[in-house]
Tab-separated table of C-alpha atoms in Angstrom:
chain	number	residue	atom	x	y	z
A	111	MET	CA	29.050	-148.805	239.542
A	112	GLU	CA	32.521	-146.376	237.814
A	113	ALA	CA	34.142	-149.019	236.809
A	114	PHE	CA	30.899	-150.519	234.919
A	115	HIS	CA	30.702	-147.096	233.485
A	116	THR	CA	34.934	-147.124	233.100
A	117	ILE	CA	34.222	-150.786	231.175
A	118	TRP	CA	31.554	-149.742	229.407
A	119	ARG	CA	33.004	-146.723	227.564
A	120	GLN	CA	36.694	-148.126	226.985
A	121	ASP	CA	35.603	-151.454	225.384
A	122	GLN	CA	32.415	-151.655	223.703
A	123	THR	CA	34.146	-153.199	220.706
A	124	ALA	CA	35.625	-156.164	222.311
A	125	LEU	CA	32.670	-157.110	225.028
A	126	ASN	CA	29.558	-158.367	223.163
A	127	TRP	CA	27.035	-155.794	224.497
A	128	ASN	CA	23.881	-156.953	223.254
A	129	CYS	CA	21.664	-155.567	225.424
A	130	LEU	CA	20.384	-152.552	226.354
A	131	PHE	CA	19.020	-152.997	229.431
A	132	VAL	CA	22.150	-154.023	231.355
A	133	THR	CA	23.993	-150.953	230.044
A	134	PRO	CA	25.798	-148.960	233.022
A	135	VAL	CA	23.508	-145.583	232.371
A	136	TRP	CA	20.427	-147.521	232.702
A	137	LEU	CA	20.827	-149.596	235.197
A	138	GLN	CA	22.386	-146.407	237.158
A	139	THR	CA	19.023	-144.780	236.475
A	140	VAL	CA	17.148	-147.533	237.304
A	141	MET	CA	18.710	-147.617	240.560
A	142	ARG	CA	18.568	-143.737	241.465
A	143	HIS	CA	15.299	-143.372	241.049
A	144	LEU	CA	13.098	-147.540	241.755
A	145	GLY	CA	15.851	-149.164	244.142
A	146	THR	CA	16.795	-152.422	243.461
A	147	ARG	CA	15.023	-155.807	245.011
A	148	GLY	CA	18.794	-156.929	247.073
A	149	ASP	CA	21.835	-155.627	247.035
A	150	PRO	CA	24.153	-154.950	244.366
A	151	LEU	CA	26.602	-156.726	243.265
A	152	ILE	CA	28.866	-155.755	239.333
A	153	LEU	CA	31.786	-158.555	239.137
A	154	GLY	CA	34.106	-158.179	236.227
A	155	PHE	CA	36.169	-160.803	234.727
A	156	PHE	CA	39.413	-160.658	233.342
A	157	SER	CA	42.032	-161.995	231.009
A	158	SER	CA	45.804	-160.914	230.998
A	159	GLY	CA	44.447	-157.202	232.066
A	160	ARG	CA	41.642	-157.525	229.978
A	161	PRO	CA	38.282	-157.504	230.612
A	162	ILE	CA	35.860	-160.528	229.062
A	163	GLY	CA	32.477	-160.061	231.146
A	164	VAL	CA	30.591	-158.781	233.223
A	165	VAL	CA	27.360	-159.676	235.359
A	166	PRO	CA	25.730	-156.616	237.323
A	167	LEU	CA	23.659	-158.503	239.735
A	168	SER	CA	21.817	-157.817	243.696
A	169	ILE	CA	21.877	-159.952	245.988
A	170	ASN	CA	19.618	-161.201	248.063
A	171	GLY	CA	20.018	-163.991	250.956
A	172	LYS	CA	21.469	-167.129	249.298
A	173	ARG	CA	20.152	-166.020	245.879
A	174	ALA	CA	21.754	-163.961	243.274
A	175	GLN	CA	19.072	-161.811	240.349
A	176	PHE	CA	19.897	-159.492	238.357
A	177	LEU	CA	20.521	-156.132	239.322
A	178	GLY	CA	17.757	-153.822	237.906
A	179	ARG	CA	14.053	-154.541	238.291
A	180	ALA	CA	11.597	-157.011	235.041
A	181	ASP	CA	8.886	-154.014	235.297
A	182	VAL	CA	11.399	-151.756	233.530
A	183	CYS	CA	14.433	-153.836	232.225
A	184	ASP	CA	12.339	-156.100	229.402
A	185	TYR	CA	15.633	-158.309	229.099
A	186	GLN	CA	19.086	-158.832	230.400
A	187	ASP	CA	21.545	-160.800	230.055
A	188	ILE	CA	25.648	-161.519	230.959
A	189	ILE	CA	27.776	-158.961	228.574
A	190	ALA	CA	30.726	-161.175	228.104
A	191	VAL	CA	33.721	-161.288	225.009
A	192	PRO	CA	32.222	-163.630	221.941
A	193	GLY	CA	33.343	-167.229	222.454
A	194	GLN	CA	34.375	-166.346	226.309
A	195	GLU	CA	30.701	-166.834	228.128
A	196	ALA	CA	31.677	-169.875	229.637
A	197	ALA	CA	34.784	-168.901	231.431
A	198	VAL	CA	32.551	-165.652	232.798
A	199	MET	CA	30.092	-168.081	233.653
A	200	ARG	CA	32.626	-170.357	235.341
A	201	GLY	CA	33.978	-167.427	237.319
A	202	LEU	CA	30.507	-166.049	238.080
A	203	THR	CA	29.363	-169.711	239.813
A	204	ASP	CA	32.306	-170.031	241.191
A	205	TYR	CA	32.733	-167.187	243.201
A	206	LEU	CA	29.304	-167.160	244.594
A	207	ARG	CA	29.493	-170.616	245.939
A	208	GLN	CA	32.819	-168.852	247.578
A	209	THR	CA	29.967	-166.170	248.822
A	210	ASP	CA	28.105	-169.339	250.122
A	211	ILE	CA	25.063	-168.172	247.683
A	212	HIS	CA	23.596	-170.977	246.047
A	213	PHE	CA	20.709	-169.657	243.606
A	214	LEU	CA	20.905	-167.674	240.768
A	215	ASP	CA	17.322	-166.630	239.431
A	216	LEU	CA	17.215	-164.583	236.153
A	217	GLN	CA	14.680	-162.988	234.166
A	218	THR	CA	14.272	-162.436	231.508
A	219	LEU	CA	16.644	-163.759	229.066
A	220	ARG	CA	15.850	-164.074	225.426
A	221	PRO	CA	16.271	-167.197	223.363
A	222	ASP	CA	19.938	-166.132	221.963
A	223	ALA	CA	20.569	-164.869	225.278
A	224	ALA	CA	24.397	-165.165	225.689
A	225	LEU	CA	23.991	-166.722	229.199
A	226	TYR	CA	22.897	-169.574	227.024
A	227	LYS	CA	26.107	-170.162	225.474
A	228	GLY	CA	28.314	-169.809	228.676
A	229	ILE	CA	25.847	-171.737	230.902
A	230	GLU	CA	24.985	-174.354	228.885
A	231	PRO	CA	29.133	-176.347	229.280
A	232	LEU	CA	28.942	-175.782	232.898
A	233	ALA	CA	25.151	-177.850	232.885
A	234	ALA	CA	27.138	-180.920	230.780
A	235	SER	CA	29.606	-181.214	232.894
A	236	GLY	CA	27.958	-181.214	236.135
A	237	ARG	CA	29.083	-177.965	237.432
A	238	VAL	CA	25.072	-176.886	238.199
A	239	LYS	CA	21.684	-177.205	237.182
A	240	PHE	CA	19.988	-175.520	234.670
A	241	THR	CA	16.210	-174.728	234.389
A	242	ARG	CA	13.736	-172.631	232.819
A	243	SER	CA	10.814	-171.942	232.328
A	244	ARG	CA	8.429	-169.819	230.454
A	245	CYS	CA	8.313	-165.744	231.961
A	246	ASP	CA	6.782	-163.489	229.328
A	247	VAL	CA	6.757	-163.111	224.958
A	248	THR	CA	8.210	-160.309	222.704
A	249	PHE	CA	7.256	-159.491	219.011
A	250	GLU	CA	10.095	-158.387	216.491
A	251	THR	CA	11.007	-157.987	213.331
A	252	PRO	CA	13.890	-157.493	210.235
A	253	LEU	CA	13.662	-154.422	208.908
A	254	PRO	CA	14.685	-154.347	205.089
A	255	ALA	CA	16.306	-151.495	203.272
A	256	SER	CA	13.231	-149.683	202.189
A	257	TRP	CA	9.775	-149.105	203.365
A	258	ASP	CA	7.765	-150.758	200.214
A	259	ASP	CA	9.785	-154.008	201.414
A	260	TYR	CA	8.996	-153.881	204.261
A	261	LEU	CA	4.759	-153.041	203.996
A	262	MET	CA	5.413	-156.818	201.527
A	263	LEU	CA	6.408	-158.364	205.240
A	264	LEU	CA	3.092	-158.212	205.726
A	265	ASN	CA	0.507	-160.103	204.362
A	266	GLY	CA	-2.432	-158.615	202.619
A	267	LYS	CA	-4.899	-157.365	205.217
A	268	GLN	CA	-2.332	-155.971	207.376
A	269	ARG	CA	-0.766	-154.411	204.467
A	270	HIS	CA	-4.286	-153.191	202.967
A	271	GLU	CA	-5.291	-151.576	207.108
A	272	VAL	CA	-2.157	-150.086	206.944
A	273	ARG	CA	-2.471	-147.978	203.834
A	274	ARG	CA	-5.559	-147.028	204.476
A	275	LYS	CA	-5.060	-145.945	207.968
A	276	MET	CA	-2.379	-143.556	206.275
A	277	ARG	CA	-4.326	-142.161	203.724
A	278	ARG	CA	-7.452	-141.772	206.106
A	279	LEU	CA	-4.827	-139.219	208.217
A	280	ASP	CA	-3.792	-137.341	205.081
A	281	ASP	CA	-6.564	-136.996	203.904
A	282	ASP	CA	-7.735	-135.166	207.593
A	283	GLY	CA	-5.374	-132.203	206.597
A	284	PRO	CA	-1.436	-131.630	207.587
A	285	PHE	CA	0.249	-133.517	210.028
A	286	GLU	CA	4.131	-133.999	210.647
A	287	PHE	CA	6.548	-136.866	212.563
A	288	ARG	CA	9.233	-134.857	214.026
A	289	LEU	CA	11.848	-136.278	216.095
A	290	SER	CA	12.646	-134.428	219.105
A	291	ASP	CA	16.023	-133.150	219.312
A	292	PRO	CA	17.923	-133.173	222.454
A	293	ALA	CA	19.664	-130.362	221.609
A	294	LYS	CA	17.143	-127.582	220.947
A	295	ALA	CA	14.122	-128.443	224.337
A	296	PRO	CA	14.707	-131.473	225.038
A	297	GLY	CA	12.690	-131.203	228.883
A	298	SER	CA	9.747	-129.330	227.136
A	299	ASP	CA	9.193	-132.187	224.309
A	300	ILE	CA	10.180	-134.698	227.465
A	301	GLU	CA	7.121	-133.355	229.916
A	302	ALA	CA	4.509	-133.467	226.515
A	303	PHE	CA	5.409	-137.555	226.505
A	304	LEU	CA	4.449	-137.957	230.237
A	305	ARG	CA	1.081	-136.061	229.699
A	306	LEU	CA	-0.001	-137.663	226.776
A	307	PHE	CA	1.346	-141.086	228.388
A	308	GLN	CA	-1.504	-140.449	231.506
A	309	MET	CA	-4.144	-138.640	229.514
A	310	ASN	CA	-6.427	-141.108	228.543
A	311	ARG	CA	-6.321	-144.011	230.560
A	312	GLU	CA	-6.466	-144.843	234.661
A	313	ASP	CA	-3.510	-148.114	234.622
A	314	LYS	CA	-0.881	-145.714	232.705
A	315	ALA	CA	-2.104	-142.821	235.379
A	316	ASP	CA	-0.985	-144.595	238.144
A	317	PHE	CA	1.963	-146.499	236.639
A	318	MET	CA	2.961	-143.151	235.852
A	319	ASP	CA	3.777	-141.610	239.663
A	320	GLY	CA	6.279	-139.016	240.800
A	321	ALA	CA	8.873	-142.151	240.998
A	322	MET	CA	8.361	-143.513	237.807
A	323	SER	CA	7.789	-139.734	236.155
A	324	ALA	CA	11.517	-139.363	237.044
A	325	TYR	CA	12.797	-142.216	236.029
A	326	PHE	CA	11.614	-141.680	232.337
A	327	SER	CA	13.128	-138.080	232.760
A	328	ASP	CA	16.248	-139.142	233.670
A	329	LEU	CA	16.332	-142.260	231.671
A	330	MET	CA	15.421	-140.125	228.659
A	331	ASN	CA	17.805	-137.406	229.080
A	332	SER	CA	20.306	-139.749	229.978
A	333	LEU	CA	20.173	-141.648	226.909
A	334	ALA	CA	19.749	-138.475	224.772
A	335	GLY	CA	23.611	-138.341	225.974
A	336	HIS	CA	24.921	-141.153	223.882
A	337	ASP	CA	22.678	-140.422	221.206
A	338	ILE	CA	20.574	-143.562	222.128
A	339	LEU	CA	17.145	-141.480	222.507
A	340	ARG	CA	14.187	-141.427	219.347
A	341	LEU	CA	11.398	-139.470	220.765
A	342	TYR	CA	8.881	-139.297	218.314
A	343	PHE	CA	5.833	-137.038	218.090
A	344	LEU	CA	2.500	-137.611	215.455
A	345	GLU	CA	1.379	-133.901	215.574
A	346	LEU	CA	-1.797	-132.783	213.661
A	347	ALA	CA	-2.946	-128.991	213.447
A	348	ALA	CA	-4.164	-128.910	217.131
A	349	GLY	CA	-1.049	-130.309	218.872
A	350	PRO	CA	0.966	-133.607	220.107
A	351	ALA	CA	-1.481	-136.766	218.755
A	352	ALA	CA	0.605	-139.258	219.963
A	353	ALA	CA	4.119	-139.631	221.082
A	354	VAL	CA	6.304	-142.990	221.004
A	355	LEU	CA	9.526	-143.346	223.015
A	356	CYS	CA	11.584	-145.106	221.232
A	357	PHE	CA	16.040	-146.259	221.930
A	358	ASP	CA	18.258	-147.237	218.664
A	359	PHE	CA	21.119	-149.347	220.008
A	360	GLY	CA	23.273	-151.881	218.426
A	361	GLY	CA	21.351	-151.760	215.202
A	362	VAL	CA	18.048	-152.401	216.843
A	363	ARG	CA	15.084	-149.986	217.557
A	364	TYR	CA	13.515	-150.308	220.884
A	365	LEU	CA	9.826	-149.215	221.038
A	366	TYR	CA	9.995	-149.103	224.662
A	367	ASN	CA	6.651	-147.381	225.629
A	368	ASN	CA	4.074	-144.753	223.647
A	369	ALA	CA	1.399	-142.262	224.360
A	370	TYR	CA	-1.484	-140.984	222.817
A	371	ASP	CA	-4.826	-139.042	222.529
A	372	ALA	CA	-8.373	-140.440	222.475
A	373	ARG	CA	-10.128	-137.997	220.805
A	374	TYR	CA	-7.988	-138.826	217.951
A	375	ASN	CA	-8.711	-142.436	218.053
A	376	ASP	CA	-10.486	-141.909	214.912
A	377	LEU	CA	-7.437	-141.772	213.073
A	378	SER	CA	-5.495	-143.987	214.352
A	379	VAL	CA	-2.729	-141.848	215.951
A	380	GLY	CA	-1.176	-144.670	218.193
A	381	ILE	CA	-0.568	-147.146	216.004
A	382	LEU	CA	0.225	-145.202	212.722
A	383	SER	CA	2.763	-142.719	215.469
A	384	LYS	CA	4.455	-146.606	216.225
A	385	VAL	CA	4.595	-147.522	212.026
A	386	PHE	CA	6.323	-143.727	211.083
A	387	SER	CA	8.744	-144.990	214.105
A	388	ILE	CA	9.562	-148.444	211.720
A	389	ARG	CA	9.593	-146.064	208.120
A	390	ALA	CA	11.979	-143.731	210.019
A	391	GLY	CA	13.917	-146.755	211.623
A	392	ILE	CA	14.043	-147.906	208.026
A	393	GLU	CA	15.237	-144.923	206.610
A	394	THR	CA	17.975	-144.381	209.471
A	395	GLY	CA	19.163	-147.831	208.261
A	396	CYS	CA	18.373	-150.019	211.847
A	397	ARG	CA	18.433	-153.142	210.833
A	398	HIS	CA	15.975	-154.577	213.211
A	399	TYR	CA	12.977	-153.449	215.064
A	400	ASP	CA	11.936	-154.392	218.633
A	401	PHE	CA	8.074	-153.941	219.978
A	402	LEU	CA	10.157	-155.110	223.834
A	403	LYS	CA	7.599	-157.960	226.218
A	404	GLY	CA	3.800	-157.966	225.587
A	405	ALA	CA	1.414	-159.768	223.299
A	406	GLU	CA	-0.431	-156.389	222.775
A	407	THR	CA	-2.817	-157.501	219.459
A	408	TYR	CA	-0.842	-154.474	217.566
A	409	LYS	CA	2.204	-155.322	217.705
A	410	LYS	CA	1.246	-158.502	215.150
A	411	HIS	CA	-1.118	-156.260	212.969
A	412	ILE	CA	2.394	-154.582	211.510
A	413	GLY	CA	4.775	-157.094	211.390
A	414	GLY	CA	5.953	-158.366	214.444
A	415	GLN	CA	6.531	-162.243	214.962
A	416	GLN	CA	6.462	-163.875	218.881
A	417	VAL	CA	9.602	-164.531	220.724
A	418	GLN	CA	9.289	-166.641	223.288
A	419	LEU	CA	11.508	-165.072	227.046
A	420	HIS	CA	12.344	-168.194	229.858
A	421	ARG	CA	13.254	-166.821	233.789
A	422	CYS	CA	16.259	-169.521	234.207
A	423	LEU	CA	17.191	-170.821	237.332
A	424	ILE	CA	20.717	-171.818	237.936
A	425	GLU	CA	21.916	-173.886	241.512
A	426	TRP	CA	24.180	-175.709	242.466
C-alpha cells in the first residue's frame, strides 16, 4: 500500500486518477475499518521506469474483484495514463492468467470508465471474453458558471419549487449554510454529522453502527488532510438542521451522504442543504455535481440526469 501512496503522490498529473474511490487514502480507510472481500493485490504497470497504470484488486479463489466494497465505493475503475489503457489491461489479464485466476468480476463501472478503453480492444482480438450487465444508476449534472445559469437548467416547475423553498426558509428566520473548517474543530463537526445521520430513521441508525461510524469519521479526517472534504451544515437559530457530506475531486463535487433533523421537515432542510451545496460548488469552480449511486426522487427534482452503471465480467 505504501508504494500505491507513493505513485499517487508523485504521478497525479500523468496517471488519470478519474475515480475518487480507488485512491489509496480511500481504499486504505475502507480496509482499516470494514475489511475487504478477499486478499488485497495492488498491481502496478510500468514503461521505461514510469508508471502507466495501477489496478487495486482483491483475490477470492479463481476470481478477482476491485479492492474495496461496493456499498461504500460508489464507482471503481483502473488508473491509467491516457492512451495506455489497453497496455494496462493486457498486462493485468496476462498476470492473472499466469497466477491461475480465471475471472475479473468488476463493479461498479461508469459509462466513461477507463477500463472500457482498455478491455474492448482485447475482447475484439479474442484475448478475453467481456460481458456487462446493469447493476445500478447514478444521477449527475454539469455545473454552469453561475447560480442563475444552474436554475435555468431546471424545468419551470423545478425552478419554481427551489425558489419557493428558499423563500420559505428565509422567511422563517436567520439561517447559515456553513462549511466546516478542518483547521478549527473537525472532530466536533464530524460528531455532529454522525448524530444528525442517526437521529430520525431507524434504517440509517442501523447502517451507522460502530464500524461504519469509525469508517466515516476516519474518512472525513483523512480526506480533509488532502483538501478533498467538504462538510456543510445548514444551521437555524436552534442549531444544526441538516448536513451534507461532499468530496471535491478532479473538478467534481461528490454528494457522498446527507443528514437532517426531521423536526424541520416543513422547511425542506434536507433538500435545501443539497441545493446550497450545489450553489457553493458553482461558487468554488466545480464543473460537475455527482449525486452518486441510487435513484432517489429528489435527485431528479434538482437537476440530476440519470446515468446507467454496469457490472463487468471478464474471463479468459
